[in-house]
mmCIF file with all atom_site columns, C-alpha atoms and ligand atoms in Angstrom:
data_model
loop_
_atom_site.group_PDB
_atom_site.id
_atom_site.type_symbol
_atom_site.label_atom_id
_atom_site.label_alt_id
_atom_site.label_comp_id
_atom_site.label_asym_id
_atom_site.label_entity_id
_atom_site.label_seq_id
_atom_site.pdbx_PDB_ins_code
_atom_site.Cartn_x
_atom_site.Cartn_y
_atom_site.Cartn_z
_atom_site.occupancy
_atom_site.B_iso_or_equiv
_atom_site.pdbx_formal_charge
_atom_site.auth_seq_id
_atom_site.auth_comp_id
_atom_site.auth_asym_id
_atom_site.auth_atom_id
_atom_site.pdbx_PDB_model_num
ATOM   1   C CA . MET E 1 1   ? -0.009  0.049  0.009   1.00 98.00 ? 1   MET E CA 1
ATOM   2   C CA . LYS E 1 2   ? 1.175   3.469  -0.746  1.00 98.00 ? 2   LYS E CA 1
ATOM   3   C CA . PHE E 1 3   ? 1.342   6.204  1.855   1.00 98.00 ? 3   PHE E CA 1
ATOM   4   C CA . PHE E 1 4   ? 0.420   9.878  1.016   1.00 98.00 ? 4   PHE E CA 1
ATOM   5   C CA . ILE E 1 5   ? 0.365   12.528 3.369   1.00 98.00 ? 5   ILE E CA 1
ATOM   6   C CA . ASP E 1 6   ? -2.765  14.603 3.826   1.00 98.00 ? 6   ASP E CA 1
ATOM   7   C CA . THR E 1 7   ? -1.485  18.092 4.499   1.00 98.00 ? 7   THR E CA 1
ATOM   8   C CA . ALA E 1 8   ? -0.086  21.214 2.697   1.00 98.00 ? 8   ALA E CA 1
ATOM   9   C CA . ASN E 1 9   ? 2.369   22.037 5.674   1.00 98.00 ? 9   ASN E CA 1
ATOM   10  C CA . LEU E 1 10  ? 5.990   21.976 4.255   1.00 98.00 ? 10  LEU E CA 1
ATOM   11  C CA . ASP E 1 11  ? 7.547   21.371 7.433   1.00 98.00 ? 11  ASP E CA 1
ATOM   12  C CA . GLU E 1 12  ? 5.362   17.929 7.955   1.00 98.00 ? 12  GLU E CA 1
ATOM   13  C CA . ILE E 1 13  ? 5.869   16.819 4.492   1.00 98.00 ? 13  ILE E CA 1
ATOM   14  C CA . ARG E 1 14  ? 9.725   17.235 4.766   1.00 97.00 ? 14  ARG E CA 1
ATOM   15  C CA . GLU E 1 15  ? 9.660   15.231 8.117   1.00 97.00 ? 15  GLU E CA 1
ATOM   16  C CA . ALA E 1 16  ? 7.473   12.460 6.757   1.00 97.00 ? 16  ALA E CA 1
ATOM   17  C CA . ALA E 1 17  ? 9.386   12.416 3.469   1.00 97.00 ? 17  ALA E CA 1
ATOM   18  C CA . SER E 1 18  ? 12.632  12.086 5.665   1.00 96.00 ? 18  SER E CA 1
ATOM   19  C CA . ILE E 1 19  ? 11.322  8.727  7.045   1.00 95.00 ? 19  ILE E CA 1
ATOM   20  C CA . GLY E 1 20  ? 11.468  7.327  3.626   1.00 95.00 ? 20  GLY E CA 1
ATOM   21  C CA . ILE E 1 21  ? 7.801   5.929  3.353   1.00 94.00 ? 21  ILE E CA 1
ATOM   22  C CA . LEU E 1 22  ? 6.238   8.875  1.449   1.00 97.00 ? 22  LEU E CA 1
ATOM   23  C CA . ASP E 1 23  ? 4.702   8.037  -1.965  1.00 98.00 ? 23  ASP E CA 1
ATOM   24  C CA . GLY E 1 24  ? 2.414   11.273 -2.452  1.00 98.00 ? 24  GLY E CA 1
ATOM   25  C CA . VAL E 1 25  ? 0.755   14.278 -0.999  1.00 98.00 ? 25  VAL E CA 1
ATOM   26  C CA . THR E 1 26  ? -3.057  15.424 -0.926  1.00 98.00 ? 26  THR E CA 1
ATOM   27  C CA . THR E 1 27  ? -4.031  18.670 -0.345  1.00 98.00 ? 27  THR E CA 1
ATOM   28  C CA . ASN E 1 28  ? -7.499  20.483 -0.286  1.00 97.00 ? 28  ASN E CA 1
ATOM   29  C CA . PRO E 1 29  ? -8.707  24.030 0.143   1.00 97.00 ? 29  PRO E CA 1
ATOM   30  C CA . THR E 1 30  ? -9.049  23.522 4.036   1.00 97.00 ? 30  THR E CA 1
ATOM   31  C CA . LEU E 1 31  ? -5.452  22.232 4.415   1.00 98.00 ? 31  LEU E CA 1
ATOM   32  C CA . LEU E 1 32  ? -4.096  25.274 2.117   1.00 97.00 ? 32  LEU E CA 1
ATOM   33  C CA . ALA E 1 33  ? -6.124  27.754 4.045   1.00 97.00 ? 33  ALA E CA 1
ATOM   34  C CA . LYS E 1 34  ? -4.185  26.350 7.147   1.00 97.00 ? 34  LYS E CA 1
ATOM   35  C CA . GLU E 1 35  ? -1.014  27.595 5.621   1.00 97.00 ? 35  GLU E CA 1
ATOM   36  C CA . LYS E 1 36  ? -2.149  31.250 5.108   1.00 95.00 ? 36  LYS E CA 1
ATOM   37  C CA . GLY E 1 37  ? 0.751   33.636 5.610   1.00 94.00 ? 37  GLY E CA 1
ATOM   38  C CA . LYS E 1 38  ? 3.295   31.258 4.266   1.00 95.00 ? 38  LYS E CA 1
ATOM   39  C CA . GLY E 1 39  ? 3.157   31.998 0.490   1.00 92.00 ? 39  GLY E CA 1
ATOM   40  C CA . ASP E 1 40  ? 0.564   31.886 -2.185  1.00 96.00 ? 40  ASP E CA 1
ATOM   41  C CA . PHE E 1 41  ? -0.983  28.434 -2.755  1.00 97.00 ? 41  PHE E CA 1
ATOM   42  C CA . ARG E 1 42  ? 0.797   27.884 -6.156  1.00 97.00 ? 42  ARG E CA 1
ATOM   43  C CA . THR E 1 43  ? 4.124   28.401 -4.627  1.00 97.00 ? 43  THR E CA 1
ATOM   44  C CA . ILE E 1 44  ? 3.363   26.009 -1.786  1.00 98.00 ? 44  ILE E CA 1
ATOM   45  C CA . LEU E 1 45  ? 2.229   23.419 -4.336  1.00 98.00 ? 45  LEU E CA 1
ATOM   46  C CA . LYS E 1 46  ? 5.416   23.764 -6.295  1.00 98.00 ? 46  LYS E CA 1
ATOM   47  C CA . LYS E 1 47  ? 7.523   23.324 -3.189  1.00 98.00 ? 47  LYS E CA 1
ATOM   48  C CA . ILE E 1 48  ? 5.616   20.273 -2.166  1.00 98.00 ? 48  ILE E CA 1
ATOM   49  C CA . CYS E 1 49  ? 6.259   18.750 -5.711  1.00 98.00 ? 49  CYS E CA 1
ATOM   50  C CA . GLU E 1 50  ? 10.028  19.452 -5.113  1.00 97.00 ? 50  GLU E CA 1
ATOM   51  C CA . LEU E 1 51  ? 9.944   17.656 -1.721  1.00 97.00 ? 51  LEU E CA 1
ATOM   52  C CA . VAL E 1 52  ? 8.137   14.434 -2.748  1.00 97.00 ? 52  VAL E CA 1
ATOM   53  C CA . ASP E 1 53  ? 8.588   12.724 -6.167  1.00 97.00 ? 53  ASP E CA 1
ATOM   54  C CA . GLY E 1 54  ? 5.055   11.259 -6.455  1.00 98.00 ? 54  GLY E CA 1
ATOM   55  C CA . PRO E 1 55  ? 1.456   12.536 -7.101  1.00 98.00 ? 55  PRO E CA 1
ATOM   56  C CA . VAL E 1 56  ? 0.363   15.787 -5.364  1.00 98.00 ? 56  VAL E CA 1
ATOM   57  C CA . SER E 1 57  ? -3.305  16.490 -5.486  1.00 98.00 ? 57  SER E CA 1
ATOM   58  C CA . ALA E 1 58  ? -4.468  20.061 -5.828  1.00 98.00 ? 58  ALA E CA 1
ATOM   59  C CA . GLU E 1 59  ? -8.392  20.742 -5.923  1.00 98.00 ? 59  GLU E CA 1
ATOM   60  C CA . VAL E 1 60  ? -10.174 23.001 -7.991  1.00 98.00 ? 60  VAL E CA 1
ATOM   61  C CA . ILE E 1 61  ? -12.899 25.536 -6.775  1.00 98.00 ? 61  ILE E CA 1
ATOM   62  C CA . ALA E 1 62  ? -15.018 25.917 -9.755  1.00 98.00 ? 62  ALA E CA 1
ATOM   63  C CA . MET E 1 63  ? -18.446 24.262 -9.595  1.00 97.00 ? 63  MET E CA 1
ATOM   64  C CA . ASP E 1 64  ? -18.925 23.861 -13.479 1.00 98.00 ? 64  ASP E CA 1
ATOM   65  C CA . ALA E 1 65  ? -17.086 21.589 -15.752 1.00 98.00 ? 65  ALA E CA 1
ATOM   66  C CA . GLU E 1 66  ? -15.360 24.226 -18.134 1.00 98.00 ? 66  GLU E CA 1
ATOM   67  C CA . GLY E 1 67  ? -14.346 26.174 -15.073 1.00 98.00 ? 67  GLY E CA 1
ATOM   68  C CA . MET E 1 68  ? -12.990 22.999 -13.391 1.00 98.00 ? 68  MET E CA 1
ATOM   69  C CA . VAL E 1 69  ? -11.079 22.129 -16.691 1.00 98.00 ? 69  VAL E CA 1
ATOM   70  C CA . LYS E 1 70  ? -9.561  25.684 -17.062 1.00 98.00 ? 70  LYS E CA 1
ATOM   71  C CA . GLU E 1 71  ? -8.329  25.752 -13.267 1.00 98.00 ? 71  GLU E CA 1
ATOM   72  C CA . ALA E 1 72  ? -7.055  22.149 -13.762 1.00 98.00 ? 72  ALA E CA 1
ATOM   73  C CA . GLU E 1 73  ? -5.009  23.134 -16.854 1.00 98.00 ? 73  GLU E CA 1
ATOM   74  C CA . ASP E 1 74  ? -3.446  26.133 -14.940 1.00 98.00 ? 74  ASP E CA 1
ATOM   75  C CA . LEU E 1 75  ? -2.692  23.819 -11.877 1.00 98.00 ? 75  LEU E CA 1
ATOM   76  C CA . ALA E 1 76  ? -1.189  21.057 -14.107 1.00 98.00 ? 76  ALA E CA 1
ATOM   77  C CA . LYS E 1 77  ? 1.265   23.510 -15.392 1.00 98.00 ? 77  LYS E CA 1
ATOM   78  C CA . LEU E 1 78  ? 2.755   23.856 -12.027 1.00 98.00 ? 78  LEU E CA 1
ATOM   79  C CA . HIS E 1 79  ? 4.463   20.479 -11.957 1.00 98.00 ? 79  HIS E CA 1
ATOM   80  C CA . LYS E 1 80  ? 4.231   17.144 -13.924 1.00 97.00 ? 80  LYS E CA 1
ATOM   81  C CA . ASN E 1 81  ? 3.067   15.377 -10.659 1.00 98.00 ? 81  ASN E CA 1
ATOM   82  C CA . ILE E 1 82  ? 0.174   17.518 -9.995  1.00 98.00 ? 82  ILE E CA 1
ATOM   83  C CA . VAL E 1 83  ? -3.095  15.497 -9.941  1.00 98.00 ? 83  VAL E CA 1
ATOM   84  C CA . ILE E 1 84  ? -6.308  17.361 -10.007 1.00 98.00 ? 84  ILE E CA 1
ATOM   85  C CA . LYS E 1 85  ? -8.686  16.871 -7.285  1.00 98.00 ? 85  LYS E CA 1
ATOM   86  C CA . ILE E 1 86  ? -12.381 17.199 -8.482  1.00 98.00 ? 86  ILE E CA 1
ATOM   87  C CA . PRO E 1 87  ? -15.405 17.011 -6.217  1.00 98.00 ? 87  PRO E CA 1
ATOM   88  C CA . MET E 1 88  ? -17.847 14.428 -6.925  1.00 98.00 ? 88  MET E CA 1
ATOM   89  C CA . CYS E 1 89  ? -20.958 15.856 -8.783  1.00 98.00 ? 89  CYS E CA 1
ATOM   90  C CA . LYS E 1 90  ? -22.349 15.661 -12.220 1.00 98.00 ? 90  LYS E CA 1
ATOM   91  C CA . GLU E 1 91  ? -20.114 18.768 -13.414 1.00 98.00 ? 91  GLU E CA 1
ATOM   92  C CA . GLY E 1 92  ? -17.017 16.966 -11.841 1.00 98.00 ? 92  GLY E CA 1
ATOM   93  C CA . LEU E 1 93  ? -17.794 13.708 -13.946 1.00 98.00 ? 93  LEU E CA 1
ATOM   94  C CA . LYS E 1 94  ? -17.816 15.852 -17.179 1.00 98.00 ? 94  LYS E CA 1
ATOM   95  C CA . ALA E 1 95  ? -14.539 17.603 -16.105 1.00 98.00 ? 95  ALA E CA 1
ATOM   96  C CA . ILE E 1 96  ? -12.825 14.362 -15.208 1.00 98.00 ? 96  ILE E CA 1
ATOM   97  C CA . ARG E 1 97  ? -13.783 13.105 -18.509 1.00 98.00 ? 97  ARG E CA 1
ATOM   98  C CA . MET E 1 98  ? -12.545 16.008 -20.463 1.00 98.00 ? 98  MET E CA 1
ATOM   99  C CA . LEU E 1 99  ? -9.110  15.954 -18.462 1.00 98.00 ? 99  LEU E CA 1
ATOM   100 C CA . ASP E 1 100 ? -8.793  12.207 -18.946 1.00 98.00 ? 100 ASP E CA 1
ATOM   101 C CA . ALA E 1 101 ? -9.069  12.987 -22.778 1.00 98.00 ? 101 ALA E CA 1
ATOM   102 C CA . LYS E 1 102 ? -6.388  15.661 -22.421 1.00 98.00 ? 102 LYS E CA 1
ATOM   103 C CA . GLY E 1 103 ? -4.040  13.368 -20.362 1.00 97.00 ? 103 GLY E CA 1
ATOM   104 C CA . ILE E 1 104 ? -4.518  15.203 -17.127 1.00 98.00 ? 104 ILE E CA 1
ATOM   105 C CA . GLN E 1 105 ? -4.769  12.864 -13.994 1.00 98.00 ? 105 GLN E CA 1
ATOM   106 C CA . THR E 1 106 ? -7.674  13.456 -11.587 1.00 98.00 ? 106 THR E CA 1
ATOM   107 C CA . ASN E 1 107 ? -8.588  12.313 -8.079  1.00 98.00 ? 107 ASN E CA 1
ATOM   108 C CA . CYS E 1 108 ? -12.355 12.408 -7.492  1.00 98.00 ? 108 CYS E CA 1
ATOM   109 C CA . THR E 1 109 ? -12.844 13.565 -3.925  1.00 98.00 ? 109 THR E CA 1
ATOM   110 C CA . LEU E 1 110 ? -15.684 13.657 -1.485  1.00 98.00 ? 110 LEU E CA 1
ATOM   111 C CA . ILE E 1 111 ? -16.702 10.152 -2.266  1.00 98.00 ? 111 ILE E CA 1
ATOM   112 C CA . PHE E 1 112 ? -19.344 8.648  0.288   1.00 98.00 ? 112 PHE E CA 1
ATOM   113 C CA . SER E 1 113 ? -21.116 5.752  -1.747  1.00 98.00 ? 113 SER E CA 1
ATOM   114 C CA . PRO E 1 114 ? -19.701 2.947  -3.716  1.00 98.00 ? 114 PRO E CA 1
ATOM   115 C CA . ILE E 1 115 ? -21.606 4.069  -6.807  1.00 98.00 ? 115 ILE E CA 1
ATOM   116 C CA . GLN E 1 116 ? -20.113 7.430  -6.910  1.00 98.00 ? 116 GLN E CA 1
ATOM   117 C CA . ALA E 1 117 ? -16.640 5.674  -6.900  1.00 98.00 ? 117 ALA E CA 1
ATOM   118 C CA . LEU E 1 118 ? -17.799 3.584  -9.855  1.00 98.00 ? 118 LEU E CA 1
ATOM   119 C CA . LEU E 1 119 ? -19.053 6.621  -11.662 1.00 98.00 ? 119 LEU E CA 1
ATOM   120 C CA . ALA E 1 120 ? -15.697 8.453  -11.111 1.00 98.00 ? 120 ALA E CA 1
ATOM   121 C CA . ALA E 1 121 ? -13.736 5.600  -12.375 1.00 98.00 ? 121 ALA E CA 1
ATOM   122 C CA . LYS E 1 122 ? -16.072 5.230  -15.521 1.00 98.00 ? 122 LYS E CA 1
ATOM   123 C CA . ALA E 1 123 ? -15.567 8.841  -16.303 1.00 98.00 ? 123 ALA E CA 1
ATOM   124 C CA . GLY E 1 124 ? -11.786 8.226  -16.207 1.00 98.00 ? 124 GLY E CA 1
ATOM   125 C CA . ALA E 1 125 ? -10.590 9.258  -12.648 1.00 98.00 ? 125 ALA E CA 1
ATOM   126 C CA . SER E 1 126 ? -7.156  8.105  -11.941 1.00 98.00 ? 126 SER E CA 1
ATOM   127 C CA . PHE E 1 127 ? -7.714  7.947  -8.193  1.00 98.00 ? 127 PHE E CA 1
ATOM   128 C CA . VAL E 1 128 ? -10.886 8.094  -5.980  1.00 98.00 ? 128 VAL E CA 1
ATOM   129 C CA . SER E 1 129 ? -11.013 9.437  -2.469  1.00 98.00 ? 129 SER E CA 1
ATOM   130 C CA . PRO E 1 130 ? -13.558 7.920  -0.108  1.00 98.00 ? 130 PRO E CA 1
ATOM   131 C CA . PHE E 1 131 ? -13.680 9.652  3.156   1.00 98.00 ? 131 PHE E CA 1
ATOM   132 C CA . VAL E 1 132 ? -13.768 7.157  5.972   1.00 98.00 ? 132 VAL E CA 1
ATOM   133 C CA . GLY E 1 133 ? -13.406 9.517  9.119   1.00 98.00 ? 133 GLY E CA 1
ATOM   134 C CA . ARG E 1 134 ? -16.470 11.695 8.002   1.00 98.00 ? 134 ARG E CA 1
ATOM   135 C CA . LEU E 1 135 ? -18.485 8.448  7.607   1.00 98.00 ? 135 LEU E CA 1
ATOM   136 C CA . ASP E 1 136 ? -17.437 7.283  10.983  1.00 98.00 ? 136 ASP E CA 1
ATOM   137 C CA . ASP E 1 137 ? -18.319 10.653 12.457  1.00 97.00 ? 137 ASP E CA 1
ATOM   138 C CA . ALA E 1 138 ? -21.828 10.505 10.854  1.00 98.00 ? 138 ALA E CA 1
ATOM   139 C CA . SER E 1 139 ? -22.252 6.851  12.613  1.00 98.00 ? 139 SER E CA 1
ATOM   140 C CA . HIS E 1 140 ? -21.520 4.839  9.441   1.00 97.00 ? 140 HIS E CA 1
ATOM   141 C CA . VAL E 1 141 ? -18.719 2.420  9.297   1.00 97.00 ? 141 VAL E CA 1
ATOM   142 C CA . GLY E 1 142 ? -16.189 4.236  6.828   1.00 98.00 ? 142 GLY E CA 1
ATOM   143 C CA . MET E 1 143 ? -14.268 1.181  6.089   1.00 98.00 ? 143 MET E CA 1
ATOM   144 C CA . ASP E 1 144 ? -17.318 -0.557 4.770   1.00 98.00 ? 144 ASP E CA 1
ATOM   145 C CA . LEU E 1 145 ? -17.288 1.955  1.925   1.00 98.00 ? 145 LEU E CA 1
ATOM   146 C CA . ILE E 1 146 ? -13.536 0.850  1.145   1.00 98.00 ? 146 ILE E CA 1
ATOM   147 C CA . GLU E 1 147 ? -14.594 -2.742 0.972   1.00 98.00 ? 147 GLU E CA 1
ATOM   148 C CA . ASP E 1 148 ? -17.492 -2.088 -1.248  1.00 98.00 ? 148 ASP E CA 1
ATOM   149 C CA . ILE E 1 149 ? -15.410 -0.024 -3.683  1.00 98.00 ? 149 ILE E CA 1
ATOM   150 C CA . ALA E 1 150 ? -12.648 -2.375 -3.571  1.00 98.00 ? 150 ALA E CA 1
ATOM   151 C CA . THR E 1 151 ? -14.878 -5.375 -4.573  1.00 98.00 ? 151 THR E CA 1
ATOM   152 C CA . ILE E 1 152 ? -16.552 -3.387 -7.496  1.00 98.00 ? 152 ILE E CA 1
ATOM   153 C CA . PHE E 1 153 ? -13.210 -2.304 -8.803  1.00 98.00 ? 153 PHE E CA 1
ATOM   154 C CA . GLU E 1 154 ? -12.060 -5.894 -8.651  1.00 98.00 ? 154 GLU E CA 1
ATOM   155 C CA . ASN E 1 155 ? -15.159 -7.230 -10.305 1.00 98.00 ? 155 ASN E CA 1
ATOM   156 C CA . TYR E 1 156 ? -14.594 -5.189 -13.299 1.00 98.00 ? 156 TYR E CA 1
ATOM   157 C CA . ASP E 1 157 ? -10.804 -5.149 -13.360 1.00 98.00 ? 157 ASP E CA 1
ATOM   158 C CA . ILE E 1 158 ? -11.000 -1.264 -12.869 1.00 98.00 ? 158 ILE E CA 1
ATOM   159 C CA . CYS E 1 159 ? -7.459  0.344  -12.441 1.00 97.00 ? 159 CYS E CA 1
ATOM   160 C CA . THR E 1 160 ? -8.656  3.611  -10.710 1.00 98.00 ? 160 THR E CA 1
ATOM   161 C CA . GLU E 1 161 ? -6.702  3.603  -7.451  1.00 98.00 ? 161 GLU E CA 1
ATOM   162 C CA . ILE E 1 162 ? -8.466  3.959  -4.127  1.00 98.00 ? 162 ILE E CA 1
ATOM   163 C CA . ILE E 1 163 ? -7.219  6.707  -1.773  1.00 98.00 ? 163 ILE E CA 1
ATOM   164 C CA . VAL E 1 164 ? -8.438  6.005  1.684   1.00 98.00 ? 164 VAL E CA 1
ATOM   165 C CA . ALA E 1 165 ? -8.951  9.589  2.929   1.00 98.00 ? 165 ALA E CA 1
ATOM   166 C CA . SER E 1 166 ? -10.278 11.344 5.853   1.00 98.00 ? 166 SER E CA 1
ATOM   167 C CA . VAL E 1 167 ? -8.010  8.961  8.046   1.00 98.00 ? 167 VAL E CA 1
ATOM   168 C CA . ARG E 1 168 ? -8.334  9.694  11.721  1.00 98.00 ? 168 ARG E CA 1
ATOM   169 C CA . ASN E 1 169 ? -6.215  6.912  13.444  1.00 97.00 ? 169 ASN E CA 1
ATOM   170 C CA . PRO E 1 170 ? -3.830  4.141  12.915  1.00 97.00 ? 170 PRO E CA 1
ATOM   171 C CA . LEU E 1 171 ? -6.550  1.539  12.866  1.00 97.00 ? 171 LEU E CA 1
ATOM   172 C CA . HIS E 1 172 ? -7.894  3.113  9.616   1.00 98.00 ? 172 HIS E CA 1
ATOM   173 C CA . VAL E 1 173 ? -4.580  2.615  8.079   1.00 98.00 ? 173 VAL E CA 1
ATOM   174 C CA . VAL E 1 174 ? -4.329  -1.244 9.121   1.00 98.00 ? 174 VAL E CA 1
ATOM   175 C CA . GLU E 1 175 ? -7.828  -1.685 7.962   1.00 98.00 ? 175 GLU E CA 1
ATOM   176 C CA . ALA E 1 176 ? -7.069  -0.109 4.712   1.00 98.00 ? 176 ALA E CA 1
ATOM   177 C CA . ALA E 1 177 ? -4.080  -2.445 4.226   1.00 98.00 ? 177 ALA E CA 1
ATOM   178 C CA . LEU E 1 178 ? -6.107  -5.591 4.971   1.00 98.00 ? 178 LEU E CA 1
ATOM   179 C CA . ILE E 1 179 ? -8.661  -4.602 2.480   1.00 98.00 ? 179 ILE E CA 1
ATOM   180 C CA . GLY E 1 180 ? -5.945  -4.120 -0.127  1.00 97.00 ? 180 GLY E CA 1
ATOM   181 C CA . ALA E 1 181 ? -6.659  -0.288 -0.682  1.00 98.00 ? 181 ALA E CA 1
ATOM   182 C CA . ASP E 1 182 ? -4.095  1.222  -3.057  1.00 98.00 ? 182 ASP E CA 1
ATOM   183 C CA . ILE E 1 183 ? -3.336  4.169  -1.038  1.00 98.00 ? 183 ILE E CA 1
ATOM   184 C CA . ALA E 1 184 ? -3.951  5.807  2.406   1.00 98.00 ? 184 ALA E CA 1
ATOM   185 C CA . THR E 1 185 ? -3.697  9.543  2.800   1.00 98.00 ? 185 THR E CA 1
ATOM   186 C CA . ILE E 1 186 ? -2.596  10.134 6.472   1.00 98.00 ? 186 ILE E CA 1
ATOM   187 C CA . PRO E 1 187 ? -2.379  13.262 8.583   1.00 98.00 ? 187 PRO E CA 1
ATOM   188 C CA . PHE E 1 188 ? 1.126   13.807 9.969   1.00 98.00 ? 188 PHE E CA 1
ATOM   189 C CA . LYS E 1 189 ? -0.160  13.109 13.468  1.00 97.00 ? 189 LYS E CA 1
ATOM   190 C CA . VAL E 1 190 ? -1.382  9.696  12.491  1.00 98.00 ? 190 VAL E CA 1
ATOM   191 C CA . ILE E 1 191 ? 2.046   9.001  10.654  1.00 97.00 ? 191 ILE E CA 1
ATOM   192 C CA . GLU E 1 192 ? 3.843   9.556  13.782  1.00 96.00 ? 192 GLU E CA 1
ATOM   193 C CA . GLN E 1 193 ? 1.447   7.506  15.847  1.00 96.00 ? 193 GLN E CA 1
ATOM   194 C CA . LEU E 1 194 ? 2.033   4.653  13.366  1.00 96.00 ? 194 LEU E CA 1
ATOM   195 C CA . THR E 1 195 ? 5.619   4.474  14.426  1.00 93.00 ? 195 THR E CA 1
ATOM   196 C CA . LYS E 1 196 ? 4.824   3.826  18.030  1.00 93.00 ? 196 LYS E CA 1
ATOM   197 C CA . HIS E 1 197 ? 4.089   1.080  20.341  1.00 95.00 ? 197 HIS E CA 1
ATOM   198 C CA . PRO E 1 198 ? 4.224   1.152  24.178  1.00 95.00 ? 198 PRO E CA 1
ATOM   199 C CA . LEU E 1 199 ? 6.158   -2.260 24.305  1.00 97.00 ? 199 LEU E CA 1
ATOM   200 C CA . THR E 1 200 ? 8.606   -0.694 21.645  1.00 97.00 ? 200 THR E CA 1
ATOM   201 C CA . ASP E 1 201 ? 9.157   2.053  24.091  1.00 95.00 ? 201 ASP E CA 1
ATOM   202 C CA . ILE E 1 202 ? 9.591   -0.185 27.194  1.00 98.00 ? 202 ILE E CA 1
ATOM   203 C CA . GLY E 1 203 ? 11.775  -2.602 25.086  1.00 98.00 ? 203 GLY E CA 1
ATOM   204 C CA . ILE E 1 204 ? 14.243  0.101  24.046  1.00 97.00 ? 204 ILE E CA 1
ATOM   205 C CA . LYS E 1 205 ? 14.523  1.521  27.508  1.00 97.00 ? 205 LYS E CA 1
ATOM   206 C CA . ASN E 1 206 ? 15.199  -1.851 28.934  1.00 98.00 ? 206 ASN E CA 1
ATOM   207 C CA . PHE E 1 207 ? 17.849  -2.671 26.342  1.00 98.00 ? 207 PHE E CA 1
ATOM   208 C CA . LEU E 1 208 ? 19.622  0.500  26.996  1.00 97.00 ? 208 LEU E CA 1
ATOM   209 C CA . GLU E 1 209 ? 19.438  0.147  30.672  1.00 97.00 ? 209 GLU E CA 1
ATOM   210 C CA . ASP E 1 210 ? 20.937  -3.319 30.333  1.00 97.00 ? 210 ASP E CA 1
ATOM   211 C CA . TRP E 1 211 ? 23.646  -2.197 28.006  1.00 97.00 ? 211 TRP E CA 1
ATOM   212 C CA . LYS E 1 212 ? 25.161  -0.250 30.953  1.00 96.00 ? 212 LYS E CA 1
ATOM   213 C CA . LYS E 1 213 ? 25.757  -3.531 32.646  1.00 96.00 ? 213 LYS E CA 1
ATOM   214 C CA . VAL E 1 214 ? 27.686  -5.210 29.845  1.00 96.00 ? 214 VAL E CA 1
ATOM   215 C CA . ASP E 1 215 ? 31.347  -5.416 30.516  1.00 92.00 ? 215 ASP E CA 1
ATOM   216 C CA . LYS E 1 216 ? 33.040  -3.208 27.954  1.00 87.00 ? 216 LYS E CA 1
HETATM 217 O O1 . G3P M 2 .   ? -7.999  15.418 1.891   1.00 80.81 ? 1   G3P M O1 1
HETATM 218 C C1 . G3P M 2 .   ? -9.390  14.932 2.246   1.00 80.81 ? 1   G3P M C1 1
HETATM 219 C C2 . G3P M 2 .   ? -9.544  14.269 3.527   1.00 80.81 ? 1   G3P M C2 1
HETATM 220 O O2 . G3P M 2 .   ? -8.501  13.584 3.880   1.00 80.81 ? 1   G3P M O2 1
HETATM 221 C C3 . G3P M 2 .   ? -10.109 15.273 4.605   1.00 80.81 ? 1   G3P M C3 1
HETATM 222 O O3 . G3P M 2 .   ? -10.057 14.637 5.876   1.00 80.81 ? 1   G3P M O3 1
HETATM 223 O O4 . G3P M 2 .   ? -10.109 14.886 8.187   1.00 80.81 ? 1   G3P M O4 1
HETATM 224 O O5 . G3P M 2 .   ? -11.031 16.701 6.838   1.00 80.81 ? 1   G3P M O5 1
HETATM 225 O O6 . G3P M 2 .   ? -12.329 14.748 7.079   1.00 80.81 ? 1   G3P M O6 1
HETATM 226 P P1 . G3P M 2 .   ? -10.821 15.298 6.927   1.00 80.81 ? 1   G3P M P1 1
#
């Protein structure tokens, strides 16, 4: 499974990349808004592309297909690794189809049902982003959606990649891997949590203490 980081914060991306497990980055308008005061969003996106050699999702704001395509073409000029995030809706599907014809990769976002994912794939999306955490927040089991999409894509040999998004905790990442999702896009805080286990900490502490007793 590929690991993306879900942030527009350059320090977090740099740190996660230094661990050597980062395959890509996803941003959205909310995440870019958190970086207010640190440069215009185009500069931030370009810097992200310089830090990580993999897909970097940047989202459009227009709500009509032509407007989405225009924004997408501008964003795609920033770097070869930019993937255009398009919200799931009728206009979004039209835009995905047009961008696919132009050879521009898309990530259809705000997916909350299996059929939305199938529609996005049929339109030509390179990636779909089902949001597990927001479903959990609404008392639905987010991971059931991932299982359903994975089954449908397998049934029809669909090569659109599933990005498990809205990840809130390490268990989401484990479950995504068990299902066989292609990618999990993970907030920095959760990436840090993934490295930790209390027994590992106790084990390291004990080894270091015992090492003091070794004849040197
Ligand atoms: O980037 C899309 C998604 O991961 C957002 O997550 O935590 O705002 O539901 P969240």
